[in-house]
Tab-separated table of C-alpha atoms (C1' of nucleotides) in Angstrom:
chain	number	residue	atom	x	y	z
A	1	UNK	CA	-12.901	97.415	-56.126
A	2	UNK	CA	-15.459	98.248	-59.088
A	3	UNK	CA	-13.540	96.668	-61.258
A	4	UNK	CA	-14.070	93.003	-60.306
A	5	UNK	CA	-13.881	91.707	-63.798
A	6	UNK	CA	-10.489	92.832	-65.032
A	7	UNK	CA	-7.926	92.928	-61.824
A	8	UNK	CA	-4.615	94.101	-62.887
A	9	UNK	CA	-2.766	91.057	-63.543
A	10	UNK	CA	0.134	91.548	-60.988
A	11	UNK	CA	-2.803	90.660	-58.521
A	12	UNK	CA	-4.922	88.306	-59.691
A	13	UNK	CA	-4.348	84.843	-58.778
A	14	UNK	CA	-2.481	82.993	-60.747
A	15	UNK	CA	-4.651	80.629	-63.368
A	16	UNK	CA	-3.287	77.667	-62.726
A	17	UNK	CA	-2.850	77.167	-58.677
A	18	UNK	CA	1.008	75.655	-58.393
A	19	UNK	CA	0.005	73.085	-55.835
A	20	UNK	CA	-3.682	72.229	-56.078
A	21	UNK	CA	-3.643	68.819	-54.969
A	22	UNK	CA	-1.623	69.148	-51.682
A	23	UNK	CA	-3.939	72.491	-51.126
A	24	UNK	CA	-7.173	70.450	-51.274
A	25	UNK	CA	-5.652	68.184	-48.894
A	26	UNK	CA	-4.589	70.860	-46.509
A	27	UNK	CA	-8.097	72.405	-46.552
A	28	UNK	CA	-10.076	69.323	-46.446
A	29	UNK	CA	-7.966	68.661	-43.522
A	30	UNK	CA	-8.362	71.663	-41.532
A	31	UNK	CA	-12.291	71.692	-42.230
A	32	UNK	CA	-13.104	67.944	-41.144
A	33	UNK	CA	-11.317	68.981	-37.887
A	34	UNK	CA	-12.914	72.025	-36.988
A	35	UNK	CA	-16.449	71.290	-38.324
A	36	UNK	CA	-15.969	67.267	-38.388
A	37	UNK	CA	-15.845	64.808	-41.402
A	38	UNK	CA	-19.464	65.604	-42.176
A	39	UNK	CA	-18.792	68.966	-42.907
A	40	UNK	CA	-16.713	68.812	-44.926
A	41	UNK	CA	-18.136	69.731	-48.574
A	42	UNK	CA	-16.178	69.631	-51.642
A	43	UNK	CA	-16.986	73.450	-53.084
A	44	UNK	CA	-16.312	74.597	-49.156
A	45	UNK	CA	-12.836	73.451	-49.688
A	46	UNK	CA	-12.269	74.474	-52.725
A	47	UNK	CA	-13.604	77.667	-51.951
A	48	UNK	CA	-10.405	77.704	-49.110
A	49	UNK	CA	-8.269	77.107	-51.960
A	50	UNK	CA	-9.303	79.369	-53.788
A	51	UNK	CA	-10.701	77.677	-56.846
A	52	UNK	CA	-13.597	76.243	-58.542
A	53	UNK	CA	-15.835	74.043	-57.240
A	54	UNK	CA	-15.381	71.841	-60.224
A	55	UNK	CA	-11.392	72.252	-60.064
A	56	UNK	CA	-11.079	69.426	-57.425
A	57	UNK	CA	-12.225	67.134	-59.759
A	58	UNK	CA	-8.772	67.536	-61.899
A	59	UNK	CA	-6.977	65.731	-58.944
A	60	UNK	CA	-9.967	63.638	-57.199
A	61	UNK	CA	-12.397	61.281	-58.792
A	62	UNK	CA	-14.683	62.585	-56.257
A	63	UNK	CA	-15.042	63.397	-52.766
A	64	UNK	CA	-14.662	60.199	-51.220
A	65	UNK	CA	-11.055	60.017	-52.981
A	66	UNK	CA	-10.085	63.299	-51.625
A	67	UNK	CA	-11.218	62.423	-48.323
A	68	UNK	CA	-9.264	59.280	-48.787
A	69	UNK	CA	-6.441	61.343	-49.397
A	70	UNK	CA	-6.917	62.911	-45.959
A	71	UNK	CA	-6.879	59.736	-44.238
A	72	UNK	CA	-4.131	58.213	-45.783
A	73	UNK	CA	-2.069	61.100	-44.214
A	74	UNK	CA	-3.385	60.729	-41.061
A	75	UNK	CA	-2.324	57.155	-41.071
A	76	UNK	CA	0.961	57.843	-42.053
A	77	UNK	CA	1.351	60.337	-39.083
A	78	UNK	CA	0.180	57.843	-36.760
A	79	UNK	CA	2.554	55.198	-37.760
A	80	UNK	CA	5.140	58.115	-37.767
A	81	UNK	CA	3.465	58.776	-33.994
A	82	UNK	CA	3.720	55.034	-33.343
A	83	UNK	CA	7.304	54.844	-34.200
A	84	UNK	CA	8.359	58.090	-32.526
A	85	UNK	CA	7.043	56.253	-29.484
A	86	UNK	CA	8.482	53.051	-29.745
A	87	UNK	CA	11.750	54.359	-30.203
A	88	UNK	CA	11.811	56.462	-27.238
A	89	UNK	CA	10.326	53.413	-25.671
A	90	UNK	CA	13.710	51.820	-25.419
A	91	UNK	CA	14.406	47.523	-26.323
A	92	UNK	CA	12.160	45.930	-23.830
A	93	UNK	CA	9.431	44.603	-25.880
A	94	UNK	CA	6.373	44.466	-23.563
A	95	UNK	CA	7.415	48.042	-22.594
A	96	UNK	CA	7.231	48.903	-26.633
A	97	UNK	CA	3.736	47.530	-26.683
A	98	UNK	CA	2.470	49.515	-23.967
A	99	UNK	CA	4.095	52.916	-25.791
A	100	UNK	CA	2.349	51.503	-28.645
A	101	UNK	CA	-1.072	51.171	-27.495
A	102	UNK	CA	-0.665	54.596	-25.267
A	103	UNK	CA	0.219	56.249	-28.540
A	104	UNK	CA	-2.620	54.908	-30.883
A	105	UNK	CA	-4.710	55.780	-28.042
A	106	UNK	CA	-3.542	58.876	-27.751
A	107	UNK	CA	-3.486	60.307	-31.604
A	108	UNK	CA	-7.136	59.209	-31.164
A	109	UNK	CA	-7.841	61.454	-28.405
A	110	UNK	CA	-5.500	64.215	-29.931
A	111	UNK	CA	-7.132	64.392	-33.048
A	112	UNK	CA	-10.580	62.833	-32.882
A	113	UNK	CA	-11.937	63.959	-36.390
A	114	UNK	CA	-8.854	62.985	-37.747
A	115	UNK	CA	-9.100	59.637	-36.512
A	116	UNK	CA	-12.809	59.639	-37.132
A	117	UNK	CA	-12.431	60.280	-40.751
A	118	UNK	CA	-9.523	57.862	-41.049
A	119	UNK	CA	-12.516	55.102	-39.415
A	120	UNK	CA	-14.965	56.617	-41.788
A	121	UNK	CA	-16.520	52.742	-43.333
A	122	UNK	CA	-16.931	53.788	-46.713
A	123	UNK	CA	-13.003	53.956	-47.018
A	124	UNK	CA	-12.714	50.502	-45.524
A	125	UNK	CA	-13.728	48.415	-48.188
A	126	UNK	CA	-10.059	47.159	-49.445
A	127	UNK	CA	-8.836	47.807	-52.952
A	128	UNK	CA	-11.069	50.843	-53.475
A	129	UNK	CA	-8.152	53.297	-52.567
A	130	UNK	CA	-4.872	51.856	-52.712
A	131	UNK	CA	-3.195	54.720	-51.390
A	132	UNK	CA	-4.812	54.528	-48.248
A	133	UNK	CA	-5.014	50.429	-47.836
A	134	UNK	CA	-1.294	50.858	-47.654
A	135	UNK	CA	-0.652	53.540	-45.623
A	136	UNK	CA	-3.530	51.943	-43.211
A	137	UNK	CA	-1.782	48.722	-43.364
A	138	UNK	CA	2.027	50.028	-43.011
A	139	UNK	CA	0.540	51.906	-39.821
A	140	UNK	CA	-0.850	48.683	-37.739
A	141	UNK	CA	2.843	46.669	-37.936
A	142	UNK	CA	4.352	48.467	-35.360
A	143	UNK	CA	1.957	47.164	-33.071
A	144	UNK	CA	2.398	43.216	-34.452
A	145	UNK	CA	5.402	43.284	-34.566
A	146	UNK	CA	6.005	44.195	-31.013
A	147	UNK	CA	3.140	41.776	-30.053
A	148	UNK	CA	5.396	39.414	-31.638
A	149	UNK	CA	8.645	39.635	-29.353
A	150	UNK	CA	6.557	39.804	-26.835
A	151	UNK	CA	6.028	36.313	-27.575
A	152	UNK	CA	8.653	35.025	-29.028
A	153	UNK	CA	8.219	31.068	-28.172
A	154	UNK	CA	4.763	31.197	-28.972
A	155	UNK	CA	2.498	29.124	-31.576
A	156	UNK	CA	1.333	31.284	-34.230
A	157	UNK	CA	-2.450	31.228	-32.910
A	158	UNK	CA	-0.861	32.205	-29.360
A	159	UNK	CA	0.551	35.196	-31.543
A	160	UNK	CA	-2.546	36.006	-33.585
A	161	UNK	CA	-4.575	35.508	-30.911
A	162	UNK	CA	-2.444	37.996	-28.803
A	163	UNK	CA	-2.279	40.779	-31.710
A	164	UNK	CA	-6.099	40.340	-32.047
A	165	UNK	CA	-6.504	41.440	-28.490
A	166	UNK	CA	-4.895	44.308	-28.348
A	167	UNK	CA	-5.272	45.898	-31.438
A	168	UNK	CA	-8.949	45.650	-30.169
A	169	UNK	CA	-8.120	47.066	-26.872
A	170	UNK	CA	-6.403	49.435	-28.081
A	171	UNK	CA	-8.602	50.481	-30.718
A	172	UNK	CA	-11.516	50.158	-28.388
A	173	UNK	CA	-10.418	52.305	-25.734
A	174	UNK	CA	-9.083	55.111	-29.014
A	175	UNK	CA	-12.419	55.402	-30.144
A	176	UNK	CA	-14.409	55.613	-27.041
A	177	UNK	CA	-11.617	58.165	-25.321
A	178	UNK	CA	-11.635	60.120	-28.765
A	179	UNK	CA	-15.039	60.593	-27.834
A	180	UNK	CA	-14.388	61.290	-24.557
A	181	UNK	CA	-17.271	57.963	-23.872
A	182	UNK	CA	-14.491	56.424	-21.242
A	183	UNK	CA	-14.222	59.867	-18.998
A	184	UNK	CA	-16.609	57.764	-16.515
A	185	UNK	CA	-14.189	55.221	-16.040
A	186	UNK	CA	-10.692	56.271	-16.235
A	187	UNK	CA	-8.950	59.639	-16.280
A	188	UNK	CA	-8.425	61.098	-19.571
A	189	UNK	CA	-6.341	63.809	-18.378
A	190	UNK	CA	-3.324	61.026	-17.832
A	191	UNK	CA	-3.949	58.681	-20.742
A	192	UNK	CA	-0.689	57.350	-20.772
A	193	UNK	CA	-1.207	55.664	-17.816
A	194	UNK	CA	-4.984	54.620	-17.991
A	195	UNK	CA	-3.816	52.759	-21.364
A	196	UNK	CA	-0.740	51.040	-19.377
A	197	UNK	CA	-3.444	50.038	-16.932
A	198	UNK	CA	-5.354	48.509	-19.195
A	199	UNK	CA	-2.641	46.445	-21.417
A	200	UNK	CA	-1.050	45.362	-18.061
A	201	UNK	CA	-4.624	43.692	-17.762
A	202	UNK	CA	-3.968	41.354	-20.667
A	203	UNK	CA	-1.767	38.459	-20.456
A	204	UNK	CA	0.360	39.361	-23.293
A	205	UNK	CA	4.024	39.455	-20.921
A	206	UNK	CA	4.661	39.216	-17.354
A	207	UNK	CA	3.989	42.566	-16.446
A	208	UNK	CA	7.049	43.724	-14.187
A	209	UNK	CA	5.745	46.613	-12.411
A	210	UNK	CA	2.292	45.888	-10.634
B	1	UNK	CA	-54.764	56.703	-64.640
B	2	UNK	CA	-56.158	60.507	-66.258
B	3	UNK	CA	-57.805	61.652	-63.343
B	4	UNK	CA	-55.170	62.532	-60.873
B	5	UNK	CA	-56.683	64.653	-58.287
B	6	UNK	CA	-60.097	62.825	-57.724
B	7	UNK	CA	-59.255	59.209	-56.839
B	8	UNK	CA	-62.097	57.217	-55.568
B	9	UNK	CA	-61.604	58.128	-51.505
B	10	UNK	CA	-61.606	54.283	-51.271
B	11	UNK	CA	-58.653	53.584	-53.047
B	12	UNK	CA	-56.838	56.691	-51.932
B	13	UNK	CA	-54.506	56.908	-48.524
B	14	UNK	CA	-55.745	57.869	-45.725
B	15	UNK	CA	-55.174	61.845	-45.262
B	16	UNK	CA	-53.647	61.161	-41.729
B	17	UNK	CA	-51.201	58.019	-41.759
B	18	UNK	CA	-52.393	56.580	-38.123
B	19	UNK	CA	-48.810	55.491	-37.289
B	20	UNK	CA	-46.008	57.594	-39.232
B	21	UNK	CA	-44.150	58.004	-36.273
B	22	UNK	CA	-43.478	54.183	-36.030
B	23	UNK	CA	-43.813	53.840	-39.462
B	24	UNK	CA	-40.505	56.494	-40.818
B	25	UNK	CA	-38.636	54.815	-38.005
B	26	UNK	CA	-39.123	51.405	-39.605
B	27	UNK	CA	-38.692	52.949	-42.904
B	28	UNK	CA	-35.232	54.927	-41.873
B	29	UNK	CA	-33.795	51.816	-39.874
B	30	UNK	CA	-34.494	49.584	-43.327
B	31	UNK	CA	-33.494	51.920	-45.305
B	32	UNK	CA	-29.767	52.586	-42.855
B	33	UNK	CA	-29.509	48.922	-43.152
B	34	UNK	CA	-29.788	48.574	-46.806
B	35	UNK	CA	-27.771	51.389	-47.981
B	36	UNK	CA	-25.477	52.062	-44.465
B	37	UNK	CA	-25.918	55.475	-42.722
B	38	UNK	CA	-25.393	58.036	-45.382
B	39	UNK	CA	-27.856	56.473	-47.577
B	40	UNK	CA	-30.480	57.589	-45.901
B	41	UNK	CA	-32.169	60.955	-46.723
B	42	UNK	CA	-35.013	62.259	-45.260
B	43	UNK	CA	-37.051	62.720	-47.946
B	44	UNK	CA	-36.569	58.883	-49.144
B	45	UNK	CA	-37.695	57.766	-45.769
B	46	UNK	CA	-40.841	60.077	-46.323
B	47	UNK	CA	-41.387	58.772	-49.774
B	48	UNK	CA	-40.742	54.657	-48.694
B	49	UNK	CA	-43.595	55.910	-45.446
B	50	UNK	CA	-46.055	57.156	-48.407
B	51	UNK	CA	-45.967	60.383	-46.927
B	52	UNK	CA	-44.887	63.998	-48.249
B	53	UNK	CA	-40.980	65.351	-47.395
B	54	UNK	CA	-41.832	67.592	-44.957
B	55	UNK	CA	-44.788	65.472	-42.626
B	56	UNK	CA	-41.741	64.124	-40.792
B	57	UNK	CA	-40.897	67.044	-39.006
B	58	UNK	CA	-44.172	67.226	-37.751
B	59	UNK	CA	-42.755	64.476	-35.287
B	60	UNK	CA	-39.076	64.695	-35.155
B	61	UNK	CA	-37.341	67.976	-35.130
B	62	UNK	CA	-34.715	67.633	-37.638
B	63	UNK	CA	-32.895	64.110	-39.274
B	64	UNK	CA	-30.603	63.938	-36.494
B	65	UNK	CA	-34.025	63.138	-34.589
B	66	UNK	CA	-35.062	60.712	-36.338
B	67	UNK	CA	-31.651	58.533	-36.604
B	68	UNK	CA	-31.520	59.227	-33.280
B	69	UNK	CA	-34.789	57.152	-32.721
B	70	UNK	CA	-33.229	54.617	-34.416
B	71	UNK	CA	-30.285	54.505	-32.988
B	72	UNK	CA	-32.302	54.413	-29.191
B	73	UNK	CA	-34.321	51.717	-30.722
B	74	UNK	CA	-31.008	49.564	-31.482
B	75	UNK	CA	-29.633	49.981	-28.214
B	76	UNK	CA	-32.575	48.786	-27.135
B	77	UNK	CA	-32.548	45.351	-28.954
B	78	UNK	CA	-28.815	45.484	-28.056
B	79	UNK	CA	-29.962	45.504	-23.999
B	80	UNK	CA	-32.342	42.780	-24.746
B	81	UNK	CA	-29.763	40.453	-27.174
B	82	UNK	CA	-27.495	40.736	-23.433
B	83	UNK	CA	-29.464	40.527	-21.453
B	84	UNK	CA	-31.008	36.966	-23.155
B	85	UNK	CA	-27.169	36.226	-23.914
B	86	UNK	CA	-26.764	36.484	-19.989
B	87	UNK	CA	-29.674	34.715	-18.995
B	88	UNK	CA	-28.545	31.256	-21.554
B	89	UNK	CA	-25.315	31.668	-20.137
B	90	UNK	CA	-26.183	30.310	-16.187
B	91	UNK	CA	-24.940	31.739	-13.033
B	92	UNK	CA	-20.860	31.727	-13.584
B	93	UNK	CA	-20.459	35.455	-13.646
B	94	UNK	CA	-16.989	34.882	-15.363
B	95	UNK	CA	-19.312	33.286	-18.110
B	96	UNK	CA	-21.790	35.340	-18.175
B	97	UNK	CA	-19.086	37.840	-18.943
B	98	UNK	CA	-18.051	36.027	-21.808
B	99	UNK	CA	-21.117	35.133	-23.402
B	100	UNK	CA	-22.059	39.211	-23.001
B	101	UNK	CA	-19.032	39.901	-24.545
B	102	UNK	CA	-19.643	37.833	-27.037
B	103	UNK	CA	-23.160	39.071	-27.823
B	104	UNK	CA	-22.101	42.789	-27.920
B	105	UNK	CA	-19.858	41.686	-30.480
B	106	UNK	CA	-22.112	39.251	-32.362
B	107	UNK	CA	-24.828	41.879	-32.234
B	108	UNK	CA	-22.172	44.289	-34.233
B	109	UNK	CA	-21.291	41.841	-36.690
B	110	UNK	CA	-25.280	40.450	-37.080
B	111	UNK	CA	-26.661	44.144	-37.743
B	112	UNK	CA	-23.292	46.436	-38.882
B	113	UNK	CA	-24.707	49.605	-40.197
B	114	UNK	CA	-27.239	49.757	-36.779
B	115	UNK	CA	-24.391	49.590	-35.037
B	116	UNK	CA	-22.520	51.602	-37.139
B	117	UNK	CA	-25.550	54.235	-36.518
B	118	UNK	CA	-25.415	54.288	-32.786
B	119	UNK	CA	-21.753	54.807	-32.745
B	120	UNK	CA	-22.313	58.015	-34.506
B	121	UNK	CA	-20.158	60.848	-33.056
B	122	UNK	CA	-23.149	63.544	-33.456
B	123	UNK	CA	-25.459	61.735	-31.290
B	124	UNK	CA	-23.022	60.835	-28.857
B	125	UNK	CA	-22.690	64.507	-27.380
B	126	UNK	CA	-24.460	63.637	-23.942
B	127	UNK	CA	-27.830	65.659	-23.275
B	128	UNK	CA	-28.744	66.195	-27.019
B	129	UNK	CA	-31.080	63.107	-27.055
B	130	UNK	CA	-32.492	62.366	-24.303
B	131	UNK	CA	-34.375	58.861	-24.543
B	132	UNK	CA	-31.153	58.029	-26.609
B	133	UNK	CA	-28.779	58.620	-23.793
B	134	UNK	CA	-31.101	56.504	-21.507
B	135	UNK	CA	-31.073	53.494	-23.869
B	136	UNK	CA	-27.408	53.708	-24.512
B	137	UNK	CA	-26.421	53.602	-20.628
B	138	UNK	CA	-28.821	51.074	-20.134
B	139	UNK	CA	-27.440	48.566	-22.663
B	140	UNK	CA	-24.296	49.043	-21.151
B	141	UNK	CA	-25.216	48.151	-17.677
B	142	UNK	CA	-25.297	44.231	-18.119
B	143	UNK	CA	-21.616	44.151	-18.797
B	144	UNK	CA	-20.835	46.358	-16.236
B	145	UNK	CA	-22.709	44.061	-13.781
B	146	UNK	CA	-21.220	41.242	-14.816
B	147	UNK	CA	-17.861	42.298	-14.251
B	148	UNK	CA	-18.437	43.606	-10.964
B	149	UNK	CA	-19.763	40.129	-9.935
B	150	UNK	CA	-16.378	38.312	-11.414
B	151	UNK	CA	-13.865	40.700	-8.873
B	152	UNK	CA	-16.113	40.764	-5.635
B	153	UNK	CA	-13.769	41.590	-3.191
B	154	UNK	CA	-11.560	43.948	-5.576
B	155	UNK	CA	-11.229	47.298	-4.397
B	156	UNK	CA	-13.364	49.975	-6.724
B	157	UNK	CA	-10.269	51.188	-8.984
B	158	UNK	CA	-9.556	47.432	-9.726
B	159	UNK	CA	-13.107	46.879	-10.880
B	160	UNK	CA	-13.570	50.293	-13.256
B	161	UNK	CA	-9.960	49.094	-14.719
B	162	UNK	CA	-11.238	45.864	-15.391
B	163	UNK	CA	-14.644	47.154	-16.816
B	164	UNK	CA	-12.533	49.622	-19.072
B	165	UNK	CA	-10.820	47.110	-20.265
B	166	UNK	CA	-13.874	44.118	-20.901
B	167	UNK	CA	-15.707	47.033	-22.984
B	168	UNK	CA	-12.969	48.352	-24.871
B	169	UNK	CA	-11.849	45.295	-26.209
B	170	UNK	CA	-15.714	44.135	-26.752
B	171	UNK	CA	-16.187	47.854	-28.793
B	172	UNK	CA	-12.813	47.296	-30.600
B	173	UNK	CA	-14.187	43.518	-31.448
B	174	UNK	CA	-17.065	44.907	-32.098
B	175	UNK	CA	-15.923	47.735	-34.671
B	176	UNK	CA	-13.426	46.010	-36.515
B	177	UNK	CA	-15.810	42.526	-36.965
B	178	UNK	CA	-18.612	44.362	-37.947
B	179	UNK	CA	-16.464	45.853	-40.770
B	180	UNK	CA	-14.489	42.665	-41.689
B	181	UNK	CA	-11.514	44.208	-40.256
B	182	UNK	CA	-10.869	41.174	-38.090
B	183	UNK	CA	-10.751	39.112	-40.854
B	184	UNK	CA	-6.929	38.670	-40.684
B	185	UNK	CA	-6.054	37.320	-37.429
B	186	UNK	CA	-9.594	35.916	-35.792
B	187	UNK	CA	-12.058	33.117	-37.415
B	188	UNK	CA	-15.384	35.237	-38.015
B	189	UNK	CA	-17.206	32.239	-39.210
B	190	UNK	CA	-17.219	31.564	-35.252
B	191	UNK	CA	-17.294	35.235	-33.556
B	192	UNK	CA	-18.234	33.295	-30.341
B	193	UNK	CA	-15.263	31.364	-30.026
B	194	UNK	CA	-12.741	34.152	-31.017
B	195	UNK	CA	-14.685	36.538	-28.841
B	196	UNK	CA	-14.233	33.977	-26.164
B	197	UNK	CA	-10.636	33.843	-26.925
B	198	UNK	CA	-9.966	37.080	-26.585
B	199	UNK	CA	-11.649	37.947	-23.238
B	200	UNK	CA	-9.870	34.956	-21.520
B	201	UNK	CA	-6.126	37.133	-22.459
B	202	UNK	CA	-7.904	39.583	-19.470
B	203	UNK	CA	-6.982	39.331	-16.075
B	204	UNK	CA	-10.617	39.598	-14.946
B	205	UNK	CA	-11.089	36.236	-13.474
B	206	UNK	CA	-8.748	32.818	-12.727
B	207	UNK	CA	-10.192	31.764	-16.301
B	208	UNK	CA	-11.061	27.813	-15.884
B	209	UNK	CA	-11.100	26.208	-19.341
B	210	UNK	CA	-8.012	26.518	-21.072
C	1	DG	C1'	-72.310	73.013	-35.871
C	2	DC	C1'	-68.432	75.075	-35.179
C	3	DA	C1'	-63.834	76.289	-33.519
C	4	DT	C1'	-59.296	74.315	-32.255
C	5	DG	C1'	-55.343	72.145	-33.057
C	6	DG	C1'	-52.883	68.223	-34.788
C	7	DT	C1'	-51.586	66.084	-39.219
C	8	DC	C1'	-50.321	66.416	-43.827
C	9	DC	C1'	-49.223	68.707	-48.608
C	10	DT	C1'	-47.304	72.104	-51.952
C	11	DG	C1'	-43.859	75.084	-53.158
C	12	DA	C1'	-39.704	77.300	-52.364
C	13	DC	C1'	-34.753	78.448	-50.783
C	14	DG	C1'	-30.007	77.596	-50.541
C	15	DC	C1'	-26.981	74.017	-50.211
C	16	DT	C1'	-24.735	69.782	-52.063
C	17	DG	C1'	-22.034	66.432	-55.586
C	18	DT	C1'	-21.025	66.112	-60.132
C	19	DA	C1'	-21.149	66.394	-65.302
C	20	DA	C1'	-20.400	69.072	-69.827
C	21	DA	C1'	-18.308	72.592	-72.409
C	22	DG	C1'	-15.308	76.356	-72.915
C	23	DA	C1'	-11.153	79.261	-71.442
C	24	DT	C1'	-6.366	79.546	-70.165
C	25	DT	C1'	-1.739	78.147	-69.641
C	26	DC	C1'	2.268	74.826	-69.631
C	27	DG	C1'	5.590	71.814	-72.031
C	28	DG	C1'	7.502	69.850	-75.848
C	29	DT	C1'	8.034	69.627	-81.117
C	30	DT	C1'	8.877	71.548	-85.106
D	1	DA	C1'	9.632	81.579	-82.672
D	2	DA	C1'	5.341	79.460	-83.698
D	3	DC	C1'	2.528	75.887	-82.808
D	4	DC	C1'	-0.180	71.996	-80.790
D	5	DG	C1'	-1.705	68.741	-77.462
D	6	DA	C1'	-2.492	68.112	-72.711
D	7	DA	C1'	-3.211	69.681	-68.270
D	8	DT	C1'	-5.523	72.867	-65.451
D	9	DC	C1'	-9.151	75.843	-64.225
D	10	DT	C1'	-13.962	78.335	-64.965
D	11	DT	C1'	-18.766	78.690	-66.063
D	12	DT	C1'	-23.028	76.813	-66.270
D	13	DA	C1'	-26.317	73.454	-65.290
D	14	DC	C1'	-28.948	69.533	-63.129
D	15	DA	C1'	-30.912	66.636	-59.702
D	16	DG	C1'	-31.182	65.649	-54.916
D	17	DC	C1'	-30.739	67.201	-50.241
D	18	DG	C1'	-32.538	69.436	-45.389
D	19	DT	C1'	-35.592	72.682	-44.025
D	20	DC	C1'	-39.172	76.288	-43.731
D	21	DA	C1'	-43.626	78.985	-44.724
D	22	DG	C1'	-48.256	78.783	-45.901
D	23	DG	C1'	-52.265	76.396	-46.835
D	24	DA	C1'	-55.381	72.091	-46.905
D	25	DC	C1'	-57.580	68.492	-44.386
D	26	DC	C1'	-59.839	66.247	-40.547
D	27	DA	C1'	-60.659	64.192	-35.698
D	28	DT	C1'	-61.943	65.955	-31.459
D	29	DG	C1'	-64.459	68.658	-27.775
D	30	DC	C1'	-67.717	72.258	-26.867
DNA sequence: GCATGGTCCTGACGCTGTAAAGATTCGGTT
DNA sequence: AACCGAATCTTTACAGCGTCAGGACCATGC
């Protein structure tokens, strides 16, 4: 093509992309999780979509926010995940929890850069994207909540304290399975059942089967 | 000062440093601490060590190296903070188990973006650092130990479920107190006593106070 | 006294995030 | 239909980054 400068119209890319935002997102996305979160660079993705490396800037304050963006979806697929499971889990509460935990463990280990990025520190610090603080936080009740009729005569410290443990277990074992770290000491191949084994170990119900 | 090039020798640095290895450790570690992970550049380390950008890699191979030093060097003081923790805490080994979990987690809360540094995915692929790898499994040996001595007559599977479990609830703790994340459901004024808390909901050991 | 090799510096390359200024196009108002 | 403001996108530019090549310095062993 010698002509680089004045493409016929008809096939030139349209000046204005339609759907930048959601693009950026897409691309972003699909980088962190093939190269990791740290490779992701801003004029990398906007060279997948096409653009500028300056066009980004129209719909993100910056890179952190559109890497916010990305992690705001992934926590609304994991409480999506989380619900999905708890649903098919059926009414028994302690049985809920352990679907629960088995399916926060297991988006980890399904999509570890995902799940990095979404535990990426910077984005921590509350009130700096809303966004994400409430997609993070709408993602996490699933698991109180059946924490909570799993004890439903209990004070509220018994309840606290109860949550407290195994959103730590739980969040323990997601990182160090999404980095494959717990291969040593449990089977990854069946994580289902290495996370049941592991939430049966706290005293959170009477666990029925043993 | 007009005469750049000819400083008195006396006043002027020595040509070789004596201890830059050492020193752009110190420098990196302080400068991780100050400004977490991703605030620390290479050449900034080489500039706070007096040095020029490029005399690091005449003793580390790349960046990743060098953090990588670091990182060993906190697992190291993480060994030692357990293995002091352990020592305090007397011959129980259910306590001992407690008071390690409790230092693993007071150790990520006391020094956050250290520990925020060793848990970095890109030096956790086994095999690419060597004396890293060493200090990691090392500091992670105590806690092992310690739960092995609380279930002595368990069979194996019932002790690797049970050490599973202690250190993926301690690394949950660990991650969400060091980033504040706790802050909701535990007291983090006394990490001790929540950590302490928390372990007792595992079925590692008939747990006496109550 | 001189060569060797380790330690350090200067300068350069291509990459990054981001800002400023101009071009293009859309939507709504006359 | 003509226009204008606002939104979107491009070009250009700057400083800082990790890293490398080539040269300067100097402690050590012959």
């Amino acid at each position: 093509m010698p002509d680089g400068t004045m493409r016929p119209t008809a096939l030139r890319a349209p000046y204005h992309h339609g759907g930048l935002e959601a693009a950026l997102i897409a691309a972003a996305r699909a980088i962190a999780e093939r190269d990791g979160p740290d490779g992701v660079s801003l004029r990398a993705v906007a060279r997948a979509a096409g653009v500028s490396q300056a066009a980004p800037y129209h719909h993100f304050a910056d890179k952190d926010a559109l890497l916010a963006a990305v992690a705001a979806e992934g926590f609304r697929e994991l409480r999506a995940a989380l619900l999905a499971r708890a649903e098919a889990a059926g009414g028994d509460p302690f049985e809920r929890l352990r679907a629960l935990a088995a399916g926060y463990v297991g988006f980890a280990r399904a999509r570890p850069a995902l799940f990095r990025l979404m535990e990426t520190p910077a984005f921590q610090r509350a009130g700096a994207y809303r966004a994400l603080d409430a997609a993070r936080q709408k993602s996490y009740l699933p698991l109180a909540d059946a924490v909570a009729e799993c004890l439903p005569g209990a004070s509220r410290a018994k309840r606290v304290n109860a949550c407290a443990a195994v959103w730590s277990l739980a969040h323990g074992m997601a990182i160090l399975a999404s980095d494959g770290r717990l291969g040593g000491l449990v089977d990854l191949s069946d994580l289902d059942k290495a996370t049941d084994a592991l939430i049966r170990q706290l005293n959170i119900a009477a666990a029925p089967g043993a």
